[in-house]
Coordinates of C-alpha atoms in Angstrom, one line a residue:
Chain A
M1 CA 80.4 132.7 161.9
T2 CA 82.1 134.5 158.8
P3 CA 79.9 133.7 155.2
I4 CA 81.7 131.5 152.5
E5 CA 81.5 132.1 149.2
I6 CA 82.5 129.3 147.0
L7 CA 82.6 128.9 142.7
D8 CA 80.2 126.2 140.5
P9 CA 82.6 123.9 139.2
T10 CA 79.9 123.1 137.0
V11 CA 79.5 124.1 132.7
E12 CA 77.0 124.8 130.6
P13 CA 77.6 122.4 126.9
R14 CA 77.6 125.2 124.5
R15 CA 74.5 125.4 122.5
Q16 CA 75.0 124.8 118.4
P17 CA 72.0 125.1 116.3
L18 CA 71.9 121.1 114.0
T19 CA 71.0 121.4 110.8
F20 CA 68.6 118.2 109.5
V21 CA 68.2 116.8 106.2
A22 CA 64.3 116.5 104.8
R23 CA 63.0 113.4 104.9
P24 CA 62.0 111.6 101.9
D25 CA 58.1 111.6 101.8
S26 CA 58.4 107.8 100.3
L27 CA 61.7 105.2 100.7
K28 CA 59.9 104.0 97.1
G29 CA 62.7 103.9 95.1
K30 CA 65.0 104.9 97.6
R31 CA 68.5 103.5 97.7
V32 CA 69.1 102.9 101.8
G33 CA 72.5 102.6 103.4
L34 CA 72.8 100.5 106.8
V35 CA 75.5 101.5 109.5
E36 CA 76.3 98.3 111.4
N37 CA 78.0 99.6 115.0
T38 CA 79.9 95.9 115.4
K39 CA 77.4 94.7 118.1
F40 CA 76.5 91.1 118.3
N41 CA 73.7 90.9 116.1
S42 CA 73.4 94.1 115.2
D43 CA 73.8 93.3 111.4
R44 CA 70.7 90.9 111.5
L45 CA 69.2 93.1 112.8
L46 CA 69.3 96.1 110.1
H47 CA 69.7 92.9 107.6
R48 CA 66.1 92.4 109.2
I49 CA 64.8 96.3 108.9
G50 CA 66.0 96.7 105.3
E51 CA 64.1 93.7 104.1
I52 CA 61.2 94.8 105.7
L53 CA 61.9 98.4 104.0
I54 CA 62.3 96.8 100.7
N55 CA 59.6 94.5 100.9
D56 CA 57.3 96.6 102.3
Y57 CA 57.8 99.9 101.5
G58 CA 59.3 99.7 97.9
A59 CA 62.7 101.5 98.6
A60 CA 65.1 99.9 95.6
E61 CA 68.1 98.2 97.3
C62 CA 69.9 98.7 100.8
R63 CA 73.9 97.5 101.2
M64 CA 75.6 97.9 104.9
W65 CA 78.9 99.7 106.2
R66 CA 80.4 98.5 109.5
K67 CA 81.7 101.1 111.8
H68 CA 85.7 100.7 113.3
N69 CA 83.6 99.9 116.6
A70 CA 80.8 100.8 118.4
S71 CA 81.9 104.0 120.4
V72 CA 83.1 105.8 117.6
P73 CA 81.0 107.7 115.0
A74 CA 80.5 106.2 110.9
H75 CA 83.9 107.5 109.8
A76 CA 85.3 109.1 106.7
E77 CA 85.2 106.4 104.2
I78 CA 81.3 105.6 105.3
L79 CA 80.4 108.8 104.9
E80 CA 81.9 109.9 101.6
E81 CA 80.4 106.5 100.3
A82 CA 76.9 107.1 102.1
K83 CA 77.2 110.6 100.6
R84 CA 77.7 109.1 96.8
T85 CA 75.6 105.8 96.7
V86 CA 72.2 106.0 98.9
D87 CA 69.5 107.9 99.4
V88 CA 69.3 107.4 103.0
V89 CA 70.7 105.6 106.1
V90 CA 69.7 103.7 108.8
A91 CA 71.7 103.8 112.4
G92 CA 71.7 103.1 115.6
I93 CA 73.0 101.9 118.8
G94 CA 72.7 98.8 119.5
D95 CA 73.7 96.9 122.3
Chain B
M1 CA 96.3 143.3 136.2
T2 CA 94.2 139.9 137.3
T3 CA 91.6 138.0 135.1
A4 CA 88.6 137.7 136.9
L5 CA 86.8 134.3 137.7
A6 CA 84.3 133.9 135.2
S7 CA 82.6 131.0 137.3
K8 CA 79.5 131.7 139.2
R9 CA 78.8 132.2 142.7
H10 CA 77.6 130.7 145.8
V11 CA 77.6 132.2 149.1
V12 CA 76.5 130.4 152.3
A13 CA 77.1 130.8 156.3
D14 CA 79.6 129.0 156.6
I15 CA 82.0 125.8 155.8
S16 CA 79.3 123.1 156.8
L17 CA 76.9 124.4 154.1
A18 CA 79.0 125.2 151.7
M19 CA 80.0 121.2 151.9
E20 CA 76.6 120.8 151.5
L21 CA 75.3 122.8 149.2
C22 CA 78.5 120.5 147.2
Y23 CA 76.4 117.7 147.8
E24 CA 72.8 119.3 146.9
R25 CA 74.0 120.0 143.6
G26 CA 75.1 116.8 142.5
W27 CA 79.0 118.3 142.2
T28 CA 80.6 115.4 145.0
D29 CA 81.4 111.4 144.6
G30 CA 80.1 111.0 147.3
L31 CA 82.9 112.1 149.4
P32 CA 83.1 115.5 151.1
V33 CA 84.8 117.8 148.6
V34 CA 87.0 121.2 149.7
P35 CA 84.7 124.0 149.5
P36 CA 86.2 126.1 146.3
T37 CA 87.0 129.5 147.8
E38 CA 88.5 132.5 145.6
P39 CA 92.0 132.4 147.3
A40 CA 92.2 128.4 147.3
V41 CA 91.5 128.4 143.5
R42 CA 93.8 131.8 142.8
A43 CA 96.4 129.3 144.3
M44 CA 96.0 126.3 142.2
L45 CA 96.2 128.8 138.9
A46 CA 99.1 130.2 139.7
A47 CA 101.1 126.9 140.5
A48 CA 100.4 125.6 137.1
E49 CA 100.9 129.3 135.7
L50 CA 98.0 129.6 133.8
E51 CA 95.0 132.1 133.5
P52 CA 91.9 131.0 134.0
D53 CA 90.2 131.4 130.7
H54 CA 93.1 129.1 129.4
Q55 CA 91.4 126.5 127.7
I56 CA 93.0 122.5 128.3
A57 CA 90.9 121.0 126.0
F58 CA 87.8 120.4 124.1
I59 CA 85.8 117.8 124.3
T60 CA 83.6 117.7 120.9
N61 CA 81.7 115.0 121.4
R62 CA 80.1 117.0 124.6
Q63 CA 80.9 120.7 122.5
V64 CA 82.7 121.4 126.2
A65 CA 85.5 123.3 126.2
V66 CA 87.5 122.6 129.8
T67 CA 89.8 125.7 131.2
A68 CA 92.3 125.8 133.5
E69 CA 89.5 127.4 135.8
K70 CA 87.4 124.6 135.9
V71 CA 89.8 122.0 136.7
A72 CA 91.4 124.4 139.3
I73 CA 87.7 124.6 141.0
N74 CA 87.4 121.2 140.6
A75 CA 91.4 120.4 142.3
V76 CA 90.4 122.4 145.6
M77 CA 87.5 120.2 145.7
A78 CA 89.2 117.2 145.3
G79 CA 91.6 118.1 147.5
C80 CA 94.7 119.1 145.7
L81 CA 98.1 120.4 146.6
P82 CA 98.6 123.6 144.5
E83 CA 102.1 121.8 143.5
Y84 CA 99.5 118.8 141.4
M85 CA 97.6 121.0 139.6
P86 CA 99.6 120.8 136.7
I87 CA 99.5 116.9 137.0
V88 CA 96.0 117.6 136.8
V89 CA 96.3 120.3 134.2
S90 CA 98.1 117.2 131.8
A91 CA 96.2 114.1 132.8
V92 CA 93.0 116.6 131.6
E93 CA 95.1 117.1 128.7
G94 CA 95.7 113.0 128.1
I95 CA 91.9 112.4 128.2
A96 CA 90.7 114.7 125.8
E97 CA 93.6 113.2 123.0
P98 CA 91.3 111.9 120.3
V99 CA 93.5 108.5 120.5
W100 CA 92.2 108.5 124.0
G101 CA 88.8 108.2 122.6
Y102 CA 87.4 110.3 125.5
H103 CA 82.8 109.3 124.1
G104 CA 84.0 105.6 124.8
P105 CA 85.3 105.1 127.9
A106 CA 83.4 107.3 129.4
T107 CA 80.0 106.7 129.3
S108 CA 80.5 103.0 128.1
T109 CA 78.5 99.9 129.7
G110 CA 82.3 98.7 130.3
G111 CA 82.5 101.5 133.3
A112 CA 86.5 102.0 132.3
A113 CA 88.4 103.9 134.8
V114 CA 90.8 106.8 133.9
F115 CA 94.4 104.7 135.3
M116 CA 96.8 107.0 135.4
I117 CA 100.7 106.2 136.1
I118 CA 103.5 109.3 137.3
N119 CA 106.7 108.9 135.9
G120 CA 109.7 110.8 136.7
P121 CA 110.8 113.3 139.3
I122 CA 107.3 114.8 140.2
G123 CA 106.7 110.8 141.5
P124 CA 108.9 111.1 144.3
R125 CA 108.8 114.7 145.1
L126 CA 105.4 115.1 145.5
G127 CA 105.0 111.5 147.6
F128 CA 103.0 109.8 145.2
N129 CA 103.2 106.4 146.9
C130 CA 105.1 103.6 144.5
E131 CA 105.6 100.6 147.4
D132 CA 103.2 98.6 149.4
N133 CA 99.4 99.1 149.2
L134 CA 100.2 100.8 145.8
F135 CA 96.5 100.9 145.1
G136 CA 95.6 101.4 148.6
P137 CA 94.0 104.8 150.3
G138 CA 96.3 107.0 153.2
W139 CA 98.4 109.2 149.9
R140 CA 97.1 112.7 149.4
A141 CA 98.3 112.9 145.8
N142 CA 97.4 109.4 144.6
A143 CA 94.0 109.7 146.1
T144 CA 93.2 113.3 145.0
V145 CA 94.8 113.6 141.3
G146 CA 92.7 111.0 140.5
R147 CA 89.6 112.2 142.2
A148 CA 90.3 115.5 140.4
V149 CA 90.2 114.3 137.0
R150 CA 86.8 112.1 138.0
L151 CA 85.4 115.6 138.9
V152 CA 86.1 117.2 136.0
M153 CA 84.5 114.5 134.1
R154 CA 81.8 115.2 135.7
N155 CA 81.1 118.7 136.6
V156 CA 82.6 120.4 133.9
I157 CA 82.3 117.0 130.5
G158 CA 79.2 115.9 131.9
T159 CA 79.6 112.4 132.8
L160 CA 77.7 111.9 134.8
P161 CA 76.6 107.9 136.5
G162 CA 73.3 107.1 135.0
L163 CA 72.7 109.8 132.9
L164 CA 76.4 109.8 130.4
D165 CA 78.2 107.9 132.5
R166 CA 76.2 104.2 132.2
G167 CA 79.0 101.7 133.8
T168 CA 76.9 98.4 134.3
I169 CA 79.3 97.7 137.2
G170 CA 81.5 100.4 137.4
N171 CA 84.8 100.3 138.8
P172 CA 86.2 101.9 142.6
G173 CA 88.8 103.7 140.1
K174 CA 86.2 106.0 139.2
Y175 CA 87.3 107.6 142.9
T176 CA 90.9 107.4 141.9
Y177 CA 93.1 105.4 140.1
V178 CA 96.7 106.7 140.7
I179 CA 99.8 105.2 140.7
A180 CA 103.7 105.8 140.4
E181 CA 106.3 103.8 138.9
N182 CA 109.4 102.9 141.6
E183 CA 112.2 104.1 139.7
A184 CA 114.4 104.3 142.5
E185 CA 114.2 100.4 142.7
S186 CA 113.4 99.5 139.5
P187 CA 115.9 97.4 137.0
W188 CA 114.4 98.7 133.9
T189 CA 113.9 101.6 131.6
P190 CA 111.4 103.5 133.2
L191 CA 107.7 103.5 131.3
H192 CA 108.3 107.5 129.9
V193 CA 111.9 106.9 128.4
E194 CA 110.3 104.2 126.9
R195 CA 107.3 106.8 125.2
G196 CA 110.2 109.2 123.7
F197 CA 111.2 111.8 126.9
A198 CA 114.3 112.3 128.9
A199 CA 114.5 110.7 132.9
G200 CA 114.2 113.8 134.1
E201 CA 111.3 115.2 132.9
S202 CA 108.1 114.2 134.2
T203 CA 105.0 112.6 132.6
V204 CA 101.6 110.8 133.6
T205 CA 100.1 108.5 131.3
V206 CA 96.8 108.2 131.1
M207 CA 94.8 104.6 129.7
S208 CA 91.3 103.8 130.4
A209 CA 91.0 101.0 132.5
E210 CA 88.9 97.8 134.3
G211 CA 90.1 97.0 137.7
P212 CA 93.7 95.5 138.8
R213 CA 93.5 91.8 138.6
Q214 CA 96.4 90.4 141.3
F215 CA 98.4 87.5 140.9
Y216 CA 100.4 85.0 142.6
N217 CA 103.6 83.0 142.1
Q218 CA 105.5 82.1 145.8
L219 CA 106.9 79.2 143.8
S220 CA 109.1 80.2 140.9
S221 CA 112.8 81.3 140.7
T222 CA 112.5 81.8 137.1
P223 CA 111.6 84.7 134.8
E224 CA 109.5 82.4 132.8
G225 CA 107.5 80.5 135.6
I226 CA 106.4 84.1 137.3
L227 CA 105.0 84.9 133.8
K228 CA 103.4 81.5 133.0
T229 CA 101.4 82.3 135.7
L230 CA 100.7 86.1 135.2
C231 CA 99.7 84.7 131.2
D232 CA 97.4 82.0 132.5
D233 CA 95.5 85.0 134.4
M234 CA 95.2 86.8 131.1
R235 CA 94.6 83.8 129.2
H236 CA 91.2 83.8 130.6
H237 CA 90.5 87.3 130.5
N238 CA 91.3 87.1 126.6
S239 CA 88.6 84.4 126.8
T240 CA 86.5 86.5 128.0
G241 CA 86.5 89.0 125.7
G242 CA 89.9 90.8 125.7
Q243 CA 91.3 94.6 125.8
P244 CA 93.9 96.7 123.2
Q245 CA 96.3 97.5 125.6
Y246 CA 97.1 96.2 129.0
V247 CA 99.6 97.2 131.8
V248 CA 101.4 95.0 134.2
V249 CA 102.3 95.8 137.5
L250 CA 105.6 93.6 138.7
A251 CA 106.2 94.4 142.5
G252 CA 109.4 94.0 144.7
E253 CA 109.6 90.3 144.9
H254 CA 108.5 89.3 140.7
M255 CA 110.4 92.7 139.7
R256 CA 113.9 91.4 141.4
T257 CA 113.4 87.4 140.2
I258 CA 112.6 88.1 136.6
A259 CA 115.7 91.3 136.5
A260 CA 118.7 88.6 137.8
G261 CA 117.3 86.0 134.8
G262 CA 118.5 89.1 132.6
W263 CA 114.8 89.9 131.7
S264 CA 114.1 93.9 129.8
K265 CA 110.5 95.0 129.9
S266 CA 111.0 94.4 126.1
D267 CA 111.6 90.4 127.1
I268 CA 108.4 90.6 129.4
R269 CA 106.4 92.1 126.9
K270 CA 107.6 89.8 124.0
Y271 CA 107.0 86.5 126.5
V272 CA 103.4 88.3 126.8
F273 CA 102.0 88.1 123.3
D274 CA 103.3 85.1 122.8
N275 CA 101.3 83.0 125.8
T276 CA 98.4 84.7 126.0
Q277 CA 96.7 83.7 122.7
V278 CA 93.1 81.1 123.1
S279 CA 91.3 78.5 121.1
I280 CA 88.7 79.7 118.7
A281 CA 87.7 75.9 120.7
H282 CA 87.6 77.7 124.2
F283 CA 85.6 80.3 123.2
K284 CA 83.3 78.2 122.0
R285 CA 82.7 75.7 124.5
T286 CA 82.3 78.6 127.2
E287 CA 79.9 80.1 124.8
R288 CA 81.6 83.2 124.0
L289 CA 81.6 82.0 120.5
P290 CA 78.0 80.7 118.7
G291 CA 78.4 77.5 117.2
S292 CA 79.7 74.0 117.5
V293 CA 83.1 73.3 118.0
T294 CA 85.4 71.9 114.4
P295 CA 88.6 70.2 114.9
Q296 CA 90.5 73.5 112.9
D297 CA 89.4 75.4 116.2
E298 CA 91.4 73.4 118.6
T299 CA 94.5 74.7 116.3
T300 CA 93.3 78.1 115.5
Y301 CA 93.8 81.0 118.0
K302 CA 93.3 84.6 118.8
S303 CA 95.7 86.2 120.4
L304 CA 95.5 88.7 123.0
L305 CA 96.9 91.4 121.6
A306 CA 97.7 92.9 117.8
E307 CA 101.4 93.5 119.0
P308 CA 103.6 93.2 122.1
E309 CA 103.9 97.0 122.4
D310 CA 100.1 97.1 124.4
V311 CA 101.6 96.0 127.2
L312 CA 102.8 98.8 129.1
V313 CA 104.9 97.1 132.0
V314 CA 105.7 99.1 135.1
A315 CA 107.8 98.3 138.1
A316 CA 105.5 99.5 141.5
G317 CA 104.5 97.6 144.1
G318 CA 105.3 96.4 148.1
R319 CA 109.0 95.1 148.5
A320 CA 107.4 91.8 150.0
G321 CA 105.1 89.0 148.9
A322 CA 105.0 87.3 145.9
F323 CA 101.9 89.3 144.6
S324 CA 101.6 91.5 140.9
C325 CA 98.9 92.5 138.7
Y326 CA 97.6 93.3 135.5
I327 CA 95.1 96.0 134.7
P328 CA 93.2 95.0 131.5
G329 CA 92.9 98.4 129.7
W330 CA 89.3 99.2 127.8
A331 CA 87.2 99.0 124.2
G332 CA 86.4 96.1 121.6
G333 CA 89.4 97.3 119.9
R334 CA 92.7 99.2 119.1
R335 CA 91.1 102.0 117.2
S336 CA 88.7 102.4 120.6
S337 CA 91.1 103.8 123.1
R338 CA 94.7 104.1 123.1
S339 CA 96.8 105.2 126.4
V340 CA 98.7 108.5 126.1
T341 CA 101.7 109.8 127.6
K342 CA 101.6 113.5 128.3
L343 CA 104.7 115.9 130.0
I344 CA 104.1 117.4 132.9
R345 CA 104.5 121.3 132.6
E346 CA 106.0 122.4 136.0
R347 CA 107.5 125.8 134.6
R348 CA 105.3 127.0 131.7
A349 CA 108.1 130.0 131.2

């Protein structure tokens, strides 16, 4: 039998460093942004999280944005407004 | 000078062990693959006139560059002939377009497949089926081109079922999902010409899509009659959620009846747009919207589509039989994933 040499069809994803902003020590007085992903009840869940952050953790206020749909990242307008108007953001993938 | 191939090499004792190695490494869709040897991969690249390190696409969310070499390896594994390679390349370019939105349809619990429609002279020349058993097995071009794209998604982009492909019930179209338009018998303008290409050019249209829904109408001899039945089925799809785009595939008998009535593809699109609305009351009664039904809900309607152009009409399928079908796209909104038509470049000059 003749040995056979085959080529690997896979690739390794490109590695890249990701830098995270330092987390605040406390939420006291912080403005919180909530990013809603359009799935059923995700807004209700985030509203409840916002209430807890204000009542139990002393956050100053909450505001919410809605993505175009669940499968895309938050669009540019959300990111620009969040940078200007809030200190921390809560986002998640709900289904 | 020939550019060296960059891929890692694996040596095994014979061809059957090579096929088993592909299984062991998780490189197949469950069916056996053709072992990708260098001569076979070189033939694939030569047919598309591409250097191995040529970047065909970059998938942003995965940070993966899809090179011609990797596409060629997976096309060999899928069983493609070298002359299919330009089609696979164009299809991969299509699913990497931002408006196609790779991340959503590739990963979603909604289970979309990549539906492909071949137009232009390349369809009949390479033997793409556009007639009987349109979605059935038996045609190498239809079977292997779609399979090659799925293997690229799996092996190069990392769209692995159960990991980054989380389709709840999935879709048999994830093996392959390729048709050609029957331009020889169609009375209508081909899809690619409607989308701005010349009739003599060849294209592949890629759409993220659910499976085909067949409908039956042997009674009517008018365009309205056949399309009334189609729209009744599509209203049902609207009431189960709806999708931003649809393909309507009209097979022989229905195609001839609708054309005999003098209707164009544009007329068909308008009729579908106008006749697929569903009342808010129906959504509430069937537990798809919360709340009790109000009198206003009975006369407030949700459109299936944002505009008539969201219906792609294709002439294809067997000559006999009073069946046609529609194919829902995928996603929750028009911004999620849009179909893309790409030119197939057989000669790059």
